[in-house]
Coordinates of N, CA and C in Angstrom, one line a residue:
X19 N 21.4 14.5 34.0 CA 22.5 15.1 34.7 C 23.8 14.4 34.2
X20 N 25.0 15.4 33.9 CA 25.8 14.6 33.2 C 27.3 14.4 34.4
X21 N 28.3 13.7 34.3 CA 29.1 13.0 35.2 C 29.9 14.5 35.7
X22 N 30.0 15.4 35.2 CA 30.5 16.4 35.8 C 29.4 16.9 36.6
X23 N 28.0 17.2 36.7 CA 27.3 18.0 37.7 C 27.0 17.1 38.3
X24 N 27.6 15.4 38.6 CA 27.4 14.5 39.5 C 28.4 14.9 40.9
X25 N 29.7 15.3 40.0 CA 30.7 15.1 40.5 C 30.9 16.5 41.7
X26 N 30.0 17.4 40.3 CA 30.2 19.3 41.4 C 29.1 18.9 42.4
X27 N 28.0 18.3 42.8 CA 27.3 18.1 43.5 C 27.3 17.7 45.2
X28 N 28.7 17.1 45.0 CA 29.6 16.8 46.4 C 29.4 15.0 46.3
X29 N 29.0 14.6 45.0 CA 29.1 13.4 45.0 C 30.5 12.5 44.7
X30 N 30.9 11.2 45.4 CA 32.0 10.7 45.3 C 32.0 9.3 45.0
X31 N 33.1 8.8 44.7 CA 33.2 7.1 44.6 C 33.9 6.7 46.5
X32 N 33.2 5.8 46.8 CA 33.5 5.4 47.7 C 35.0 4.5 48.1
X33 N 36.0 4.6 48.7 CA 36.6 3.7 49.0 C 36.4 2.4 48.8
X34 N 37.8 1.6 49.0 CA 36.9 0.3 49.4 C 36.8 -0.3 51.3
X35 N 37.5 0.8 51.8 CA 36.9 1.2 52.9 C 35.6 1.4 53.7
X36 N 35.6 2.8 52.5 CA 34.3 3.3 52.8 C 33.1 1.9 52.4
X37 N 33.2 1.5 51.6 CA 32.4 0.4 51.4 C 32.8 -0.8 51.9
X38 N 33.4 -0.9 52.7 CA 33.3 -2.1 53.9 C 33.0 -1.7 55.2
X39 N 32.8 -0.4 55.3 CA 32.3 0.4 56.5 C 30.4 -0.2 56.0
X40 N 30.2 0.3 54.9 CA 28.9 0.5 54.6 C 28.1 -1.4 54.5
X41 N 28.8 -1.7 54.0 CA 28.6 -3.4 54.3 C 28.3 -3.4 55.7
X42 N 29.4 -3.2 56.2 CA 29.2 -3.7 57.9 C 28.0 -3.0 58.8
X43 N 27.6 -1.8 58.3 CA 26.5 -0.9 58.8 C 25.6 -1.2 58.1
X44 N 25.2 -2.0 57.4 CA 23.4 -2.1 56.5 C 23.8 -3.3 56.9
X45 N 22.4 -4.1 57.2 CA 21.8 -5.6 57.3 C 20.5 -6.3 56.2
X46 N 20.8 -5.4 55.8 CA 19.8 -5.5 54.5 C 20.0 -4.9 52.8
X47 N 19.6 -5.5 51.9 CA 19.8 -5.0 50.5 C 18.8 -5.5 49.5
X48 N 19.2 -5.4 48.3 CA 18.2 -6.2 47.1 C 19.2 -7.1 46.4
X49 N 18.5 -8.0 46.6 CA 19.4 -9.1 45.4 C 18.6 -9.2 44.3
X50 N 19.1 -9.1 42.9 CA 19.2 -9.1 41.5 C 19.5 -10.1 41.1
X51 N 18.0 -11.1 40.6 CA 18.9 -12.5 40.0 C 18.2 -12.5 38.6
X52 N 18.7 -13.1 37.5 CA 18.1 -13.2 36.1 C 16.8 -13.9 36.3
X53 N 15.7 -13.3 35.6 CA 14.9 -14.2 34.8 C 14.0 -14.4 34.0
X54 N 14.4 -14.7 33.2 CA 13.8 -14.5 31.3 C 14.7 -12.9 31.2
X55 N 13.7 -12.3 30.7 CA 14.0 -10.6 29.9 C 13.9 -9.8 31.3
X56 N 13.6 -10.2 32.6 CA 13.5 -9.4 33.7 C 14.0 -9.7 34.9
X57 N 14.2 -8.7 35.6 CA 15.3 -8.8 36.7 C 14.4 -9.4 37.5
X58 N 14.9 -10.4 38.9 CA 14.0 -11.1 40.0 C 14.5 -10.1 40.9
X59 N 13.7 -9.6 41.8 CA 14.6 -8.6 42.9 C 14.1 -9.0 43.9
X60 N 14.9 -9.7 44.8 CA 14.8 -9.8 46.7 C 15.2 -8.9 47.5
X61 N 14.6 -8.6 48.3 CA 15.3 -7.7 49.4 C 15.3 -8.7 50.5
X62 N 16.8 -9.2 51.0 CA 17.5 -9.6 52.1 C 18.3 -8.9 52.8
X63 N 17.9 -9.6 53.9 CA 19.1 -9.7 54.9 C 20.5 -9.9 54.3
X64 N 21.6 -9.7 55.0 CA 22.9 -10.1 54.5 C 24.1 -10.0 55.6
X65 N 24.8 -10.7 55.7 CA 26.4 -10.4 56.3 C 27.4 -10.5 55.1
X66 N 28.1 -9.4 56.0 CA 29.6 -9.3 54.9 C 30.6 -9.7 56.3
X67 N 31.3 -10.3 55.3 CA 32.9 -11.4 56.2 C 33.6 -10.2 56.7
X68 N 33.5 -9.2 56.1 CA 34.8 -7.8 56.4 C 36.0 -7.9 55.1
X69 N 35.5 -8.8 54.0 CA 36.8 -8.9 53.2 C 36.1 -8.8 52.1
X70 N 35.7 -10.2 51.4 CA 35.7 -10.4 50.1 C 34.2 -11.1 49.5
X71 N 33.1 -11.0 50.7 CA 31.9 -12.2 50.9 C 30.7 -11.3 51.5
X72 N 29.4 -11.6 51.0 CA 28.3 -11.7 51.8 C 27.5 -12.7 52.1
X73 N 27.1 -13.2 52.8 CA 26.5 -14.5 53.5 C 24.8 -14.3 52.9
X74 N 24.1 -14.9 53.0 CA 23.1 -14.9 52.7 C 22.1 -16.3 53.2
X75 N 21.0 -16.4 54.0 CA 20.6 -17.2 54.3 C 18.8 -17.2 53.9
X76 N 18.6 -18.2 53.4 CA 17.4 -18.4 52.4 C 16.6 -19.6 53.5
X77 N 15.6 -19.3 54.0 CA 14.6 -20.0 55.1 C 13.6 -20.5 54.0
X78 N 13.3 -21.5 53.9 CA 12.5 -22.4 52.6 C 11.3 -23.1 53.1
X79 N 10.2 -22.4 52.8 CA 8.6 -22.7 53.1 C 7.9 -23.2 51.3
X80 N 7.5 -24.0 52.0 CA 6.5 -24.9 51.1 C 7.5 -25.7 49.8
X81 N 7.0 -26.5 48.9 CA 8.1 -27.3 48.6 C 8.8 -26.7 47.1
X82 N 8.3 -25.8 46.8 CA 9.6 -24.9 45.7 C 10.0 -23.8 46.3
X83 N 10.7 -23.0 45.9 CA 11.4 -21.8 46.1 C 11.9 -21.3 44.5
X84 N 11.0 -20.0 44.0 CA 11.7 -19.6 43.2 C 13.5 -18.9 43.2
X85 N 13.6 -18.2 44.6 CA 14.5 -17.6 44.5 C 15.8 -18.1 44.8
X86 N 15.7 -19.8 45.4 CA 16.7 -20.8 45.3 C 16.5 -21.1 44.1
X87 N 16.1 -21.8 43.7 CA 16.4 -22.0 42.1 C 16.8 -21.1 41.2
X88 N 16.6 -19.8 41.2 CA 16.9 -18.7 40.6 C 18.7 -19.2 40.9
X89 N 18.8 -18.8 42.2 CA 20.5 -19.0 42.7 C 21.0 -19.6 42.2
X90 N 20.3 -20.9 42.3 CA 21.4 -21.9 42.4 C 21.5 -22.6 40.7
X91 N 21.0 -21.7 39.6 CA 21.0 -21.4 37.9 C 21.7 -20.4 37.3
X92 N 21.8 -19.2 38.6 CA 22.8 -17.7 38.4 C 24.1 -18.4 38.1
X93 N 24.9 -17.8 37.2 CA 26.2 -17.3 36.8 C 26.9 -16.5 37.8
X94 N 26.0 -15.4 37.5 CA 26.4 -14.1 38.7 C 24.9 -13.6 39.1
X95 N 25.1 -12.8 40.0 CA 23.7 -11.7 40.8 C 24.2 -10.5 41.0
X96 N 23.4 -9.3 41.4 CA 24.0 -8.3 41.6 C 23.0 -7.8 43.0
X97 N 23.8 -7.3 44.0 CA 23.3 -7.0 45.1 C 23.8 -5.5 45.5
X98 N 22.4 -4.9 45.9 CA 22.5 -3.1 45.8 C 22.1 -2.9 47.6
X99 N 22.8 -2.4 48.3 CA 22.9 -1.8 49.7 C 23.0 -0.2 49.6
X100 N 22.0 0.3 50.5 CA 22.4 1.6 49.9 C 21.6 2.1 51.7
X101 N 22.2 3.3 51.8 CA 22.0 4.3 53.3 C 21.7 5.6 52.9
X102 N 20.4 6.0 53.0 CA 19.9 7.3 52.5 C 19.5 8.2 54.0
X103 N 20.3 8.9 54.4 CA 20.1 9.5 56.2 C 19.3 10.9 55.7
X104 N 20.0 11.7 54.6 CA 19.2 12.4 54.1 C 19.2 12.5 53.2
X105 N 18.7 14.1 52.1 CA 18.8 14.0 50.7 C 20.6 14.4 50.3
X106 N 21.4 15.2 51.2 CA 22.4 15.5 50.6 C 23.7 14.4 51.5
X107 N 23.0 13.3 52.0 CA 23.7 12.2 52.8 C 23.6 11.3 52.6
X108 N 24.0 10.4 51.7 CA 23.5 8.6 51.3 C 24.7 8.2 51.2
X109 N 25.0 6.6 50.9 CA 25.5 6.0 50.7 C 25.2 4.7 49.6
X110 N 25.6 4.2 48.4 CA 24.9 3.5 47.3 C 26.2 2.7 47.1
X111 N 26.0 1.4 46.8 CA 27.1 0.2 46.7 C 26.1 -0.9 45.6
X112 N 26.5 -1.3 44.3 CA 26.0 -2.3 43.5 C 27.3 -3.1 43.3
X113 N 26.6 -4.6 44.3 CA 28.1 -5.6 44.1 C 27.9 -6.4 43.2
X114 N 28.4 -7.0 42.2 CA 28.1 -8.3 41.5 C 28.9 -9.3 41.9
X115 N 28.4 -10.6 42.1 CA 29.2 -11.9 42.2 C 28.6 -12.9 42.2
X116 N 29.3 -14.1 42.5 CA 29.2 -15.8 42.3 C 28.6 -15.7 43.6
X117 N 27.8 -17.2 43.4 CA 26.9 -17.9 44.4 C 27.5 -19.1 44.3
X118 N 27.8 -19.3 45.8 CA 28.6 -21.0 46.6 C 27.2 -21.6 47.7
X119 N 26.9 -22.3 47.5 CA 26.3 -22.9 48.9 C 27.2 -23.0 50.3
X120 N 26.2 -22.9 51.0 CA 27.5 -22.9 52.5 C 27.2 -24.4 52.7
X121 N 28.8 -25.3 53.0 CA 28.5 -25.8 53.2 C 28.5 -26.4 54.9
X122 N 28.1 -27.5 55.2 CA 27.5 -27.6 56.5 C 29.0 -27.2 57.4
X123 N 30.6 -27.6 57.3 CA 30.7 -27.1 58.2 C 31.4 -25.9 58.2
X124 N 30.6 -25.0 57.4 CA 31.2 -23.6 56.9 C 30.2 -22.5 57.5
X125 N 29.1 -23.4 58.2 CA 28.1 -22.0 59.1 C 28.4 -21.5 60.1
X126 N 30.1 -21.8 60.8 CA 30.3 -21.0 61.5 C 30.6 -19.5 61.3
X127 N 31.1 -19.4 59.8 CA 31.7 -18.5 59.4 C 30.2 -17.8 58.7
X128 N 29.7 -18.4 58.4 CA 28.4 -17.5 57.5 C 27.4 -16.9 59.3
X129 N 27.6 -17.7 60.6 CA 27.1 -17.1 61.7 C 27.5 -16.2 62.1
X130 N 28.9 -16.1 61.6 CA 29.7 -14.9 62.8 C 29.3 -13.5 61.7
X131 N 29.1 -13.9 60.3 CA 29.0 -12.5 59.4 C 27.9 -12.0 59.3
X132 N 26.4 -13.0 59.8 CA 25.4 -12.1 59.7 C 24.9 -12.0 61.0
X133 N 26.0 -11.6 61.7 CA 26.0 -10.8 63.1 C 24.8 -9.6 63.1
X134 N 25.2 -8.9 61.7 CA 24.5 -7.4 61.7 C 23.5 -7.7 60.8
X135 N 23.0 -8.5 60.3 CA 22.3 -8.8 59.3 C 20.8 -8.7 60.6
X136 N 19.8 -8.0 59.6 CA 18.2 -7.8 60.0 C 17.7 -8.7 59.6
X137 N 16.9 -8.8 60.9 CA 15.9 -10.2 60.8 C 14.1 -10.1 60.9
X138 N 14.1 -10.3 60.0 CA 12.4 -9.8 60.1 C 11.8 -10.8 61.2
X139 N 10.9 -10.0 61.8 CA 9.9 -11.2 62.8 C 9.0 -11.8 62.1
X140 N 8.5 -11.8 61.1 CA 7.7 -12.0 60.4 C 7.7 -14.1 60.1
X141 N 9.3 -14.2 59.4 CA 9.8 -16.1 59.4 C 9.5 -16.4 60.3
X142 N 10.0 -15.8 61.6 CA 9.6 -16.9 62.7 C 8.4 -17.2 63.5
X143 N 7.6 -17.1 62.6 CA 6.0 -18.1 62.9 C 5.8 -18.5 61.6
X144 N 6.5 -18.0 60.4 CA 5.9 -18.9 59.1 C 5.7 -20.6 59.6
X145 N 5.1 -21.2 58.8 CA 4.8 -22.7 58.7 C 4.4 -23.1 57.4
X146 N 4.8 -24.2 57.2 CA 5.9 -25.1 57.3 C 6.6 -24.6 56.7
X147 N 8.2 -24.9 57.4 CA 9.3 -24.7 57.0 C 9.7 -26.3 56.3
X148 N 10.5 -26.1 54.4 CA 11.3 -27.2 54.6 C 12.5 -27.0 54.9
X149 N 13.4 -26.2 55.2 CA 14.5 -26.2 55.0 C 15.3 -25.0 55.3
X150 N 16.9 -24.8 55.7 CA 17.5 -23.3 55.4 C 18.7 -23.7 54.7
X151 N 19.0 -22.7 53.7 CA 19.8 -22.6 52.8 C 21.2 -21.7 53.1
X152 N 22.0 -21.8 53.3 CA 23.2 -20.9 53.3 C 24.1 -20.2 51.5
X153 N 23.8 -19.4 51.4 CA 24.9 -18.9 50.3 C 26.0 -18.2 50.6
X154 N 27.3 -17.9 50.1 CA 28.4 -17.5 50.0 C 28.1 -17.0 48.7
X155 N 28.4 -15.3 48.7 CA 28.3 -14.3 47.5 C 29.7 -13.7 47.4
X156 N 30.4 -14.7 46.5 CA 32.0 -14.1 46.2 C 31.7 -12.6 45.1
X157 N 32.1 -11.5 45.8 CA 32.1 -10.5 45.9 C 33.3 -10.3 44.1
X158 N 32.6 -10.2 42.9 CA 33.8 -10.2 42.3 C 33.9 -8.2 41.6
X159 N 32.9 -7.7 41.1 CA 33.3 -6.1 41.2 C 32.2 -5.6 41.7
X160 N 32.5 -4.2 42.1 CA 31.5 -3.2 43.0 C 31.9 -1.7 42.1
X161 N 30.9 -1.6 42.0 CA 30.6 0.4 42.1 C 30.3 1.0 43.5
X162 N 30.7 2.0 43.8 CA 30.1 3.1 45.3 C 30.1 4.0 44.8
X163 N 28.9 5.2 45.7 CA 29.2 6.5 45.3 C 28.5 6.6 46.6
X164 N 28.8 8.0 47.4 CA 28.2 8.5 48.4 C 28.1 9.9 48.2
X165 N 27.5 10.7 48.7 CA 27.2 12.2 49.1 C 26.6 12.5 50.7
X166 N 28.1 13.5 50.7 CA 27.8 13.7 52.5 C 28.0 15.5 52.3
X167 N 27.0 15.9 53.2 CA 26.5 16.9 53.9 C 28.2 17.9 54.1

């Protein structure tokens, strides 16, 4: 399909509006971190600040974690949120940005953003926990497209 029958399709680039609408309505995505020749893909949870950030919090069972190490060796990641209501109604956002650790007295702000962020029931009976990790995902470019009905 070429960029013109994307475009007659009713398909658009999203604001950056519209895509802080769509941040604040999804609590969940895929994070994209390098490793070797292939992509690592997580699907998290997430908060966005409403500006420039998505929060990210990494709950750490048993004593490695690939996907902290992954982070905390990234350059950049790319993180894809996307709202599929139906086939001629979605919403698709791929962010790429820098990884900061939160630091300890910076979780107020990483608690207030993953307000809307989904929380699996699943962590809270894992065992043993070592640890929780806070990331700050400086938000540096984004693609959107949506198609609505």
């Amino acid at each position: 399909m070429s960029i013109h029958e994307i475009r007659e399709s009713g398909t658009s680039r999203m604001t950056e509006e519209e895509l802080g609408q769509l941040l604040t309505d999804q609590g969940v995505g895929v994070l994209g971190l390098a490793e070797g020749g292939l992509p690592y893909l997580l699907p998290l949870s997430f908060g966005y600040d409403g500006e420039e950030a998505l929060y990210f919090v990494y709950l750490l069972f048993g004593p490695e974690s690939r996907k902290e190490d992954l982070t905390e060796r990234a350059d950049l990641g790319r993180f894809v949120v996307y709202d599929a209501a139906a086939v001629h109604d979605w919403r698709s956002a791929s962010l790429v940005g820098r990884f900061e650790t939160v630091a300890d007295d910076e979780w107020d702000d990483l608690r207030a953003a993953m307000e809307n962020a989904w929380h699996p029931d699943l962590f809270s009976s894992a065992e043993p926990m070592r640890g929780i990790e806070g990331y700050r995902f400086e938000i540096e470019s984004w693609t959107a497209i949506q198609q609505s009905e």
